[in-house]
Short mmCIF file of C-alpha atoms and ligand atoms in Angstrom, two decimals:
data_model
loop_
_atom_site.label_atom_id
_atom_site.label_comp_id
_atom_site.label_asym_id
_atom_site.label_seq_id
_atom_site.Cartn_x
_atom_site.Cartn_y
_atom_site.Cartn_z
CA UNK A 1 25.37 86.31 3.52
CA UNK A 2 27.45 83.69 1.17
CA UNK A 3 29.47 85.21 -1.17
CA UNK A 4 29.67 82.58 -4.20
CA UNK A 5 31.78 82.58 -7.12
CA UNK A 6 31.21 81.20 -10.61
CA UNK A 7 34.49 81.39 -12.47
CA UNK A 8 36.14 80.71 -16.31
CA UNK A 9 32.46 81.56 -17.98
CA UNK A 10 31.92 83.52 -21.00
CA UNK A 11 29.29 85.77 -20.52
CA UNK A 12 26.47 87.46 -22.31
CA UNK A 13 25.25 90.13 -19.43
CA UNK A 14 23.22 92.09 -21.76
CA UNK A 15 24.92 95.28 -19.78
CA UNK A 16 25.18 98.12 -22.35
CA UNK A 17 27.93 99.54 -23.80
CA UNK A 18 29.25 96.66 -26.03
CA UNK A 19 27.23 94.10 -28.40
CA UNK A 20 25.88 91.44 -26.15
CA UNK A 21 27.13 92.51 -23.33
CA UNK A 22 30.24 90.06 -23.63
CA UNK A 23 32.54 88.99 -21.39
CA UNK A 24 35.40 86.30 -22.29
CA UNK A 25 37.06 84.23 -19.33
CA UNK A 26 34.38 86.23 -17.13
CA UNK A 27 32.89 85.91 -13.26
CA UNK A 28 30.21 86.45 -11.18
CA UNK A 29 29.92 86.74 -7.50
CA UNK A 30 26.83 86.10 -5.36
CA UNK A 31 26.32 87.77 -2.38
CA UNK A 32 23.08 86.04 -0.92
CA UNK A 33 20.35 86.95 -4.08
CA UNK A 34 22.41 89.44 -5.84
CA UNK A 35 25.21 89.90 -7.70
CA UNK A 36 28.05 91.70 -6.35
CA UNK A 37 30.31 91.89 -9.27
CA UNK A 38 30.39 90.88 -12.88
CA UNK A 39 33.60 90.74 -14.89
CA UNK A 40 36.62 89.45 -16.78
CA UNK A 41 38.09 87.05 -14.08
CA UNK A 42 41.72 88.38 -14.50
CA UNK A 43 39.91 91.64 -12.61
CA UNK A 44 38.30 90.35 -9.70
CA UNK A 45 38.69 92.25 -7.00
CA UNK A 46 41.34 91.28 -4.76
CA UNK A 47 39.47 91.79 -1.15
CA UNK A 48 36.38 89.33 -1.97
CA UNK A 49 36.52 85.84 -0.34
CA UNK A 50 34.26 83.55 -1.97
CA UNK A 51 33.07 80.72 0.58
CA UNK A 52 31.52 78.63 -2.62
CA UNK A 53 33.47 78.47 -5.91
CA UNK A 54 32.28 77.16 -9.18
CA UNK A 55 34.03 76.22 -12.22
CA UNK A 56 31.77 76.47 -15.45
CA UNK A 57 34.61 74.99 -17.58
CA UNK A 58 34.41 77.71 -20.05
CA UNK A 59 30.16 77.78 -20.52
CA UNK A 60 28.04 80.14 -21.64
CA UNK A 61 25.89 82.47 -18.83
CA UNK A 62 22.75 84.46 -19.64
CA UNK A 63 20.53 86.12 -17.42
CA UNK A 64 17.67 84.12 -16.77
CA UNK A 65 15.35 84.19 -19.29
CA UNK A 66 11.84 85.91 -18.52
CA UNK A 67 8.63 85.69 -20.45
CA UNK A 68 6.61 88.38 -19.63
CA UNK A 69 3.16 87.89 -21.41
CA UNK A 70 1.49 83.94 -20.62
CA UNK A 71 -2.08 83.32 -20.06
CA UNK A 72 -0.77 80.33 -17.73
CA UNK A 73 -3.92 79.81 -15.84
CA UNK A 74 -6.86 78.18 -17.28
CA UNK A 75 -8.77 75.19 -17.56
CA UNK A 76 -9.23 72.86 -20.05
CA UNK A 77 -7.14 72.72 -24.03
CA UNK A 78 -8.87 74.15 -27.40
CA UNK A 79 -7.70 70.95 -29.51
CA UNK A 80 -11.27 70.82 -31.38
CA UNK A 81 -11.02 74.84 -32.09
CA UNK A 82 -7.64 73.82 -33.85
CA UNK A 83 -9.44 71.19 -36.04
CA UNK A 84 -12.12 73.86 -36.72
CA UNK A 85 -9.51 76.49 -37.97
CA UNK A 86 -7.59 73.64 -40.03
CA UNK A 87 -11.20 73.41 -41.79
CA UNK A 88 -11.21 76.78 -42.72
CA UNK A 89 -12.80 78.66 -39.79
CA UNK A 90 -10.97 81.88 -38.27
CA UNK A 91 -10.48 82.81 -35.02
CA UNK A 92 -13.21 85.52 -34.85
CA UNK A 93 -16.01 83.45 -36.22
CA UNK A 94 -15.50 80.81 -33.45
CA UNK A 95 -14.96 83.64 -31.06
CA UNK A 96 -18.25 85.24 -32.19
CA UNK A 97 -20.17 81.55 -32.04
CA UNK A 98 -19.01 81.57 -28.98
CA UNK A 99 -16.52 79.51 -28.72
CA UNK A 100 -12.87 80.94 -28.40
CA UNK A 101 -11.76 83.01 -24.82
CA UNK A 102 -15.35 81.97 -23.53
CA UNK A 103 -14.86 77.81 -24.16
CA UNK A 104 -11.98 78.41 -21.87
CA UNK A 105 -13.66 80.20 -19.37
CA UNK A 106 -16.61 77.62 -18.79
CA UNK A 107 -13.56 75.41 -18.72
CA UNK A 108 -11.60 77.30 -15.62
CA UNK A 109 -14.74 77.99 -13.86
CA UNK A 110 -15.92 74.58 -13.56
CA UNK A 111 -11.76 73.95 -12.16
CA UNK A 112 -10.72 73.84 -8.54
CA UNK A 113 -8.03 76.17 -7.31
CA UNK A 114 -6.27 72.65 -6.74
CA UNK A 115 -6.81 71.63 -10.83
CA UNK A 116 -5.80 74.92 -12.02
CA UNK A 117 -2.58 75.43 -10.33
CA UNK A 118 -1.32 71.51 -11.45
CA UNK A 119 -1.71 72.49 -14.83
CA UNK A 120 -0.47 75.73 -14.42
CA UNK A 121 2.71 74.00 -12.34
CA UNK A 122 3.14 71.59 -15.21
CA UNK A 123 3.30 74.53 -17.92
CA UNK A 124 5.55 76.68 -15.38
CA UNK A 125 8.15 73.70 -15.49
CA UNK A 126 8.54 73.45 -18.88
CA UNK A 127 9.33 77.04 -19.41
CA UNK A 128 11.70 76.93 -16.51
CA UNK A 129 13.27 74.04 -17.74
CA UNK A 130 14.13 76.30 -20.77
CA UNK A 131 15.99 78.79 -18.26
CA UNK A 132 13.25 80.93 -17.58
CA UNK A 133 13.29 82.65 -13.75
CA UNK A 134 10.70 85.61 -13.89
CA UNK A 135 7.20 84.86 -15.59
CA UNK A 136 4.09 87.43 -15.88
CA UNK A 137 1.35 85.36 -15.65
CA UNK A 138 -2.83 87.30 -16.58
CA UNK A 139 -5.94 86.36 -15.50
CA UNK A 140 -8.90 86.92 -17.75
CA UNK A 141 -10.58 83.21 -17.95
CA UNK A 142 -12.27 84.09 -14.93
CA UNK A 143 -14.63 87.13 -16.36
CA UNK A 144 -16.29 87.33 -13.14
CA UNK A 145 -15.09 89.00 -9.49
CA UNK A 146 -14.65 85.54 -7.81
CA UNK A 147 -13.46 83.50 -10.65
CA UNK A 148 -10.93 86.28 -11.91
CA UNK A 149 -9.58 86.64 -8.09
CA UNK A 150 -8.66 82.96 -7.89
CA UNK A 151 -7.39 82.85 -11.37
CA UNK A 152 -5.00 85.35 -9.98
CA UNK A 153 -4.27 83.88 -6.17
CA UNK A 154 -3.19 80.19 -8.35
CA UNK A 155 -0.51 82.27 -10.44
CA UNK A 156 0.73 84.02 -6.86
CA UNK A 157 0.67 80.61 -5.44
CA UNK A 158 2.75 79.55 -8.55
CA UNK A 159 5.12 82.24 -7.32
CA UNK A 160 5.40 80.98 -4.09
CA UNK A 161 6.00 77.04 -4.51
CA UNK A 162 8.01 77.35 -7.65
CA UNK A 163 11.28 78.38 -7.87
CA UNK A 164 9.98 81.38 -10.05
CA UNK A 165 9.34 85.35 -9.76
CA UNK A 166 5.62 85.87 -10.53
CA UNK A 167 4.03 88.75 -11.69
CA UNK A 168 0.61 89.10 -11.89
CA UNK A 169 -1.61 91.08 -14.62
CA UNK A 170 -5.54 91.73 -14.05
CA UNK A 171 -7.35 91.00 -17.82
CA UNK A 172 -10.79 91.43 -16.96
CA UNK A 173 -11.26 93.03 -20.08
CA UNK A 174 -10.37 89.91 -22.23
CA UNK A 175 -13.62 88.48 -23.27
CA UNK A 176 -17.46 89.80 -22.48
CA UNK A 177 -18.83 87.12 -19.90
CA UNK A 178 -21.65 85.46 -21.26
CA UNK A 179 -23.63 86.95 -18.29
CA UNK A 180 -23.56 90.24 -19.85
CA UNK A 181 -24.75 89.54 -22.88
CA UNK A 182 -25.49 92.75 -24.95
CA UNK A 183 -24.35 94.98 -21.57
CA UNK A 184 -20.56 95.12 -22.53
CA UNK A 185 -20.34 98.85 -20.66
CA UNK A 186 -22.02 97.16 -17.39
CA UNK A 187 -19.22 94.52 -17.52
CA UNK A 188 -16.51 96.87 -18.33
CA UNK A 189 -18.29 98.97 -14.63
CA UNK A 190 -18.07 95.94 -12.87
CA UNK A 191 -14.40 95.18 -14.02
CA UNK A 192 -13.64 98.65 -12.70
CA UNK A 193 -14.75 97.69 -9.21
CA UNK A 194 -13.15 94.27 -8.92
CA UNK A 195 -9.91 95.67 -10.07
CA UNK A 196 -10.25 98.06 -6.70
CA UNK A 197 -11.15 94.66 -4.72
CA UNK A 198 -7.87 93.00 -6.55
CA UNK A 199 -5.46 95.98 -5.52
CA UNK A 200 -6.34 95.79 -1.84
CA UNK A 201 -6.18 92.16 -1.83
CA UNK A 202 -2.42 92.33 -2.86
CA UNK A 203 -3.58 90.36 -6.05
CA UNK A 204 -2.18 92.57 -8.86
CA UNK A 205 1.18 94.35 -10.20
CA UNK A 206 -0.67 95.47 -13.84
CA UNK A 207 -3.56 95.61 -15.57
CA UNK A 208 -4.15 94.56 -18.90
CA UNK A 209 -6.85 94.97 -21.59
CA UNK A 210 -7.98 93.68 -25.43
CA UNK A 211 -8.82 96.27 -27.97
CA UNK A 212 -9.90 94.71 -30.87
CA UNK A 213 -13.29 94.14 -32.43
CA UNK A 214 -13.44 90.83 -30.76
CA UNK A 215 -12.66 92.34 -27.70
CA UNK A 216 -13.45 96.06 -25.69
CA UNK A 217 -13.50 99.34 -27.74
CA UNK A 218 -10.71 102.03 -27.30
CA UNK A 219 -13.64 103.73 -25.10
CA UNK A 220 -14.25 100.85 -22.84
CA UNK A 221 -10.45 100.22 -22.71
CA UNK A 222 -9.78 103.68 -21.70
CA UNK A 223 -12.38 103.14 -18.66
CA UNK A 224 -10.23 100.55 -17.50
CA UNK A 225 -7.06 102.28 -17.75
CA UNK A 226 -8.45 105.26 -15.79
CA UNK A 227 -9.17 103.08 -13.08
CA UNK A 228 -6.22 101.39 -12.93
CA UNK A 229 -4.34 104.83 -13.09
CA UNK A 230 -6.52 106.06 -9.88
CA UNK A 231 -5.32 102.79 -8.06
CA UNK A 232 -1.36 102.96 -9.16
CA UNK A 233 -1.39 100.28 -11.23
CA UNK A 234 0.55 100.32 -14.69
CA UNK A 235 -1.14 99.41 -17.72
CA UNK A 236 -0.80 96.98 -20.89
CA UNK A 237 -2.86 96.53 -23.58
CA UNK A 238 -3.40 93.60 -26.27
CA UNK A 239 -3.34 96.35 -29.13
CA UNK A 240 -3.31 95.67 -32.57
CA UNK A 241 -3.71 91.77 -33.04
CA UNK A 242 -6.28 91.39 -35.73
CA UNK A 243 -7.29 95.38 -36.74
CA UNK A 244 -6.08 98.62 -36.16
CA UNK A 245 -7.97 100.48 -33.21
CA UNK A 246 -5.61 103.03 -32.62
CA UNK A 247 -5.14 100.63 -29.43
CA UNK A 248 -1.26 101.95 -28.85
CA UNK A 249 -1.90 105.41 -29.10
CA UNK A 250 -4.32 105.12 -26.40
CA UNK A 251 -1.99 103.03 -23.88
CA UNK A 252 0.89 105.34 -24.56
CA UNK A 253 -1.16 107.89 -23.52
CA UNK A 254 -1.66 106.20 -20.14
CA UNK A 255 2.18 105.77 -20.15
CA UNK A 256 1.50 101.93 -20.42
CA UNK A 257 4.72 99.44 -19.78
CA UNK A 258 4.32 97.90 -22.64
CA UNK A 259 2.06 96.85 -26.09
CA UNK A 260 1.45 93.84 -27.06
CA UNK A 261 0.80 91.44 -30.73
CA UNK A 262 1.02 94.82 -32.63
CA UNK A 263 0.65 93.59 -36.24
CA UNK A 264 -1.42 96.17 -37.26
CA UNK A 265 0.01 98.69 -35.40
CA UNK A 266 0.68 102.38 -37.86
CA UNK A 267 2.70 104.90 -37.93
CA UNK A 268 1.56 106.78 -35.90
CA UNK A 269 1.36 103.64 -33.14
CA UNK A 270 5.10 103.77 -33.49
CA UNK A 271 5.80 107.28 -32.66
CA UNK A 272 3.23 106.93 -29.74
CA UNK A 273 5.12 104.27 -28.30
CA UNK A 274 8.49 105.70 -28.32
CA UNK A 275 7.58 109.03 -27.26
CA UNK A 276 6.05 107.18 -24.12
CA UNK A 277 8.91 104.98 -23.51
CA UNK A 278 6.20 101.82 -24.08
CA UNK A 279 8.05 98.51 -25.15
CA UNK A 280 6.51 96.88 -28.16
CA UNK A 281 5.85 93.26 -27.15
CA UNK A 282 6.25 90.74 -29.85
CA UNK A 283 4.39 87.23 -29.98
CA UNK A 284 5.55 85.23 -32.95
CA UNK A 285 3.82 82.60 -31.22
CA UNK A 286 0.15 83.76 -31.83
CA UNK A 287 1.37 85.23 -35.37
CA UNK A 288 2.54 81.47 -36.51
CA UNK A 289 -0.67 79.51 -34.98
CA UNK A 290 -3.39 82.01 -36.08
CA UNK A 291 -1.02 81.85 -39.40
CA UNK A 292 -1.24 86.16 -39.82
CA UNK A 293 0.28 87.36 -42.88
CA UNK A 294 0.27 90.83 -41.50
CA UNK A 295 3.81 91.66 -39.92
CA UNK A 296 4.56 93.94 -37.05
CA UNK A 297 6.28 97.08 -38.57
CA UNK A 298 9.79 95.94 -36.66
CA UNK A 299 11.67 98.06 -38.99
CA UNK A 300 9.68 101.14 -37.98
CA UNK A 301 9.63 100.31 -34.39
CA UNK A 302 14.08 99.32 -34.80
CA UNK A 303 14.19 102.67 -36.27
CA UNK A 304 12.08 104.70 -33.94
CA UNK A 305 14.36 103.16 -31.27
CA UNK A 306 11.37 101.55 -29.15
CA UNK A 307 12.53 98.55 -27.29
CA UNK A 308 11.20 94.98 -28.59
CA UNK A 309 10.46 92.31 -25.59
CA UNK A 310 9.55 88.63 -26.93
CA UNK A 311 7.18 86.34 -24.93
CA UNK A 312 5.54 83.28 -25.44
CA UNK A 313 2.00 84.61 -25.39
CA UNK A 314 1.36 81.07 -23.61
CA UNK A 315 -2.67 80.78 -23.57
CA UNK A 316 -4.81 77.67 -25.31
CA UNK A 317 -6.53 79.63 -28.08
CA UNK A 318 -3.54 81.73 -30.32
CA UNK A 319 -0.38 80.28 -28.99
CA UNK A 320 -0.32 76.93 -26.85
CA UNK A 321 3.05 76.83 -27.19
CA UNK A 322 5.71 76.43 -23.60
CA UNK A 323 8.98 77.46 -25.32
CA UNK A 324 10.65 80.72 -25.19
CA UNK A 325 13.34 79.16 -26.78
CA UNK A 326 11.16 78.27 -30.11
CA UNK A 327 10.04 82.26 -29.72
CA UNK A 328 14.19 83.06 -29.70
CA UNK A 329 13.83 81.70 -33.27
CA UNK A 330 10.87 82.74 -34.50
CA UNK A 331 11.35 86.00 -33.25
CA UNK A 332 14.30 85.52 -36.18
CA UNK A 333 12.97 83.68 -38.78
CA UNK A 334 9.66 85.45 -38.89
CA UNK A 335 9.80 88.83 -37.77
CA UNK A 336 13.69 89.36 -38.34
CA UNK A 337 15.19 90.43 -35.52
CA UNK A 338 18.48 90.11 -35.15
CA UNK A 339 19.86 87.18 -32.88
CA UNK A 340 21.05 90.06 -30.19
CA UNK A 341 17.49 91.71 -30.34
CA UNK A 342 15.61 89.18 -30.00
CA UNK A 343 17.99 87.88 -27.05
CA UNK A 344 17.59 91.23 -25.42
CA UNK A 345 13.97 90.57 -26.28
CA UNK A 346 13.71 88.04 -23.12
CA UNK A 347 15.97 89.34 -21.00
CA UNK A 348 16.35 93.54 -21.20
CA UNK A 349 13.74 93.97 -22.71
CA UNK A 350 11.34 92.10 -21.12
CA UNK A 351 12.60 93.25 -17.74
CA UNK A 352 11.40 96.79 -18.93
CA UNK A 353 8.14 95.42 -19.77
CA UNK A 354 7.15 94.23 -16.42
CA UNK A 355 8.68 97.50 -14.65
CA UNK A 356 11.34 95.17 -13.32
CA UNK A 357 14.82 97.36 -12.39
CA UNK A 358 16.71 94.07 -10.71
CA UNK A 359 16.97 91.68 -13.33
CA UNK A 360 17.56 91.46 -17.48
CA UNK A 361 21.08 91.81 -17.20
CA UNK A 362 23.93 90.26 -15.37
CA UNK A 363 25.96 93.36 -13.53
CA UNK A 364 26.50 93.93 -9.73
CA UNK A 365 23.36 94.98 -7.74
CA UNK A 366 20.88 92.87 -10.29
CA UNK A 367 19.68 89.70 -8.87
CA UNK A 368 21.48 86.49 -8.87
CA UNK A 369 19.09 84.76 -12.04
CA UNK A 370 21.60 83.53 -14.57
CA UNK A 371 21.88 80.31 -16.79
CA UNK A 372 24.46 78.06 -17.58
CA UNK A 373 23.91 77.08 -21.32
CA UNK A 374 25.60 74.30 -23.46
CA UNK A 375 26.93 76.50 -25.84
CA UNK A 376 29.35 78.18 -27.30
CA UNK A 377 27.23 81.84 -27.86
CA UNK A 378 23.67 83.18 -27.56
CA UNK A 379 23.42 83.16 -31.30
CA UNK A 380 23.26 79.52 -31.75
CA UNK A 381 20.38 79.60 -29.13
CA UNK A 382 18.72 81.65 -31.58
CA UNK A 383 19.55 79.31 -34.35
CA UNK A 384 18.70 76.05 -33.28
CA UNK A 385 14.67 75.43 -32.29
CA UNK A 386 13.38 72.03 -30.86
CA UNK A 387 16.44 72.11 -28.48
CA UNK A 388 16.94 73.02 -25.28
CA UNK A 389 20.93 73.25 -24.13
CA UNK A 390 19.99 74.99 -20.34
CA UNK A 391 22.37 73.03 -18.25
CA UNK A 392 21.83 74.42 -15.20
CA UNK A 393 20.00 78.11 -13.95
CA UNK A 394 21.45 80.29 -10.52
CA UNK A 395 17.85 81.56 -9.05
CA UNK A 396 18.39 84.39 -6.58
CA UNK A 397 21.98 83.03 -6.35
CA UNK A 398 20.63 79.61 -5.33
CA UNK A 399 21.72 76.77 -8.22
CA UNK A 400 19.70 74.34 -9.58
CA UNK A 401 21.00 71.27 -12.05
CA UNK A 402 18.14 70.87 -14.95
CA UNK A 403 16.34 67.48 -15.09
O1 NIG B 1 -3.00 87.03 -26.45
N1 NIG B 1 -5.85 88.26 -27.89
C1 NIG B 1 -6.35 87.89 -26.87
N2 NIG B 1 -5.86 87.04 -25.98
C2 NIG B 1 -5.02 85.93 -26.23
C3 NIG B 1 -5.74 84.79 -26.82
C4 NIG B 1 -6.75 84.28 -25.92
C5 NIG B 1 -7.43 83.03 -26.36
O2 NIG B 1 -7.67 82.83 -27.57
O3 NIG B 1 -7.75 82.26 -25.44
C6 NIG B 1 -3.80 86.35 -27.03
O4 NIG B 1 -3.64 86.01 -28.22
FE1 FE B 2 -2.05 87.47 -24.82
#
């Protein structure tokens, strides 16, 4: 296998033991899709023979960048929704009318595989183009068996002709389909089952749910979790977004990877999540465009030491937004993290989130996923939005220049 150097780079590995990780005048070496050593240059080991050498001239490294909660798949945009909120009309009445999750899933039923996974491609680009190298991508658009497994075979495929690690969530449990009306137990049965068909199809790495009053009771939730759990699939759960349901006490209990929205999440939600080890996901994205006023507690959840991850929340109802770099900043500006934090946020963090050991950090036996930025530190990342300074990103150890 090649063994590739990238020399005179100034890296933020995101390794612990010192703030960011840092490394002046630092290397990395590549052998094939991992990294054999990460370091200050003047300590490179004197055996390696690099066949490839680069020169990054000084520039910044990250790992790659990974944004581990999208809704990528679906048909169709919510435009008109947006006009309806603008005149005054929340999210739950349109959801209740009808409208909402269930607009979008007439909309990706009446897709082809071939339509879904173009627009899915298009969206997948633009976050990569951002530096991102490991996406988790959920179904739950489908709300039936068929419609749900294709939802999830497009984001595999996704996986396969991009450039990109996919990981794939089952959300069943996102939305009632209209054709259970009134019968939301029935559904929740039949969500059970296709989640058995999903696993021995190879379709699904997690399983996700939404617990919230527009969504599936702590009960129903719990039915899904306990079938996931007899499969040996991890859980997630949308917990917390509009009310609190006691949502993250209940996934803790099922030792779930992580929680996600969380602005109503209490007290006791915080304890429950550190004493499981759960990351608390954080989606400034859905915060800003449903304009909440309600804050997740991130001084409770800094203190209680329970790791923060930052995604992008991509979907076309709460957050149609294909930045992870605008989520760097918001993650700031609104929720106040600290620059670091929220950096660890999509890298560390995030890495944790998905049950991903390989990746989040740059150090030897992590995969090769790095990015060459145009800048001087990670903090002005954080600081600028509407920019994008990725120069170039190092997939599995294989470069790519950014068009
Ligand atoms: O993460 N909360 C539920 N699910 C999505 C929104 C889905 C939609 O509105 O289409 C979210 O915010
Ligand atoms: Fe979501």
């Amino acid at each position: 296998m090649t063994l590739a150097l990238w020399r005179h780079a100034r890296i933020a590995s995101f390794a612990p033991g010192r703030p960011w990780g840092w490394i002046e005048a630092g290397a990395l070496l590549a052998q094939g899709d991992a990294l054999r050593w990460v370091g200050p240059e003047a300590e490179l080991p004197a055996g390696l023979r690099p066949e490839v050498e680069h020169d990054l001239g000084g520039a910044l490294v990250t790992p790659g960048l990974i944004d581990a909660h999208t809704h990528l798949v679906y048909g169709g945009d919510r435009a008109t929704e947006f006009e309806l909120r603008l005149q005054g009309a929340s999210y739950e009445d349109i959801a209740r009318a009808g409208g909402g999750i269930r607009a979008t899933v007439a909309a990706t039923r009446a897709a082809s595989d071939d339509e879904l996974f173009a627009s899915a491609a298009a969206r997948a680009r633009a976050l990569m183009r951002e530096g991102v190298t490991t996406i988790e991508i959920k179904s739950g658009y489908g709300l039936s068996q068929v419609h749900e497994a294709r939802c999830l075979a497009v984001a595999q495929r996704l996986g396969r002709e991009l450039p990109l690690t996919v990981r794939t969530t089952s959300l069943a449990a996102h939305a009632l389909a209209p054709e259970y009306e009134g019968r939301a137990d029935d559904y929740i049965a039949d969500a059970c089952r296709w989640l058995a068909d999903q696993q021995a199809q190879a379709l699904v790495d997690a399983v996700d749910a939404f617990c919230d009053t527009i969504g599936f009771t702590p009960a129903q939730t719990e039915r899904i979790f306990q079938a996931a759990q007899r499969l040996g699939l991890p859980v997630k759960l949308h917990a917390e977004q509009l009310s609190d349901q006691g949502g993250a006490a209940l996934a803790a209990r099922y030792r779930a990877l992580s929680c996600d929205h969380l602005e109503y999440l209490s007290a006791d939600g915080v304890a429950a999540l550190r004493a499981a080890g759960t990351v608390a996901m954080l989606l400034p994205g859905a915060y800003y465009f449903l304009r909440e006023t309600k804050l997740p507690p991130v001084a409770a959840l800094r203190e209680a030491g329970v790791p923060m991850a930052i995604a992008t929340d991509h979907n076309p109802g709460s957050s149609p937004c294909l930045s992870l770099l605008l989520m760097l900043n918001m993650a700031c500006t609104l929720f106040r993290l600290t620059p670091e934090e929220a950096w660890r946020g999509v890298t560390t963090h995030a890495a944790r989130a998905l049950g991903l050991h390989d990746r989040g950090m740059l150090a030897a036996g992590q995969r090769a996923d790095f990015v060459v930025w145009d800048a001087e530190h990670p903090r002005e990342i954080a600081y600028r939005f509407g920019h994008n300074p990725c120069r170039r990103v190092v997939r599995g150890g294989v470069q790519r220049m950014q068009s």
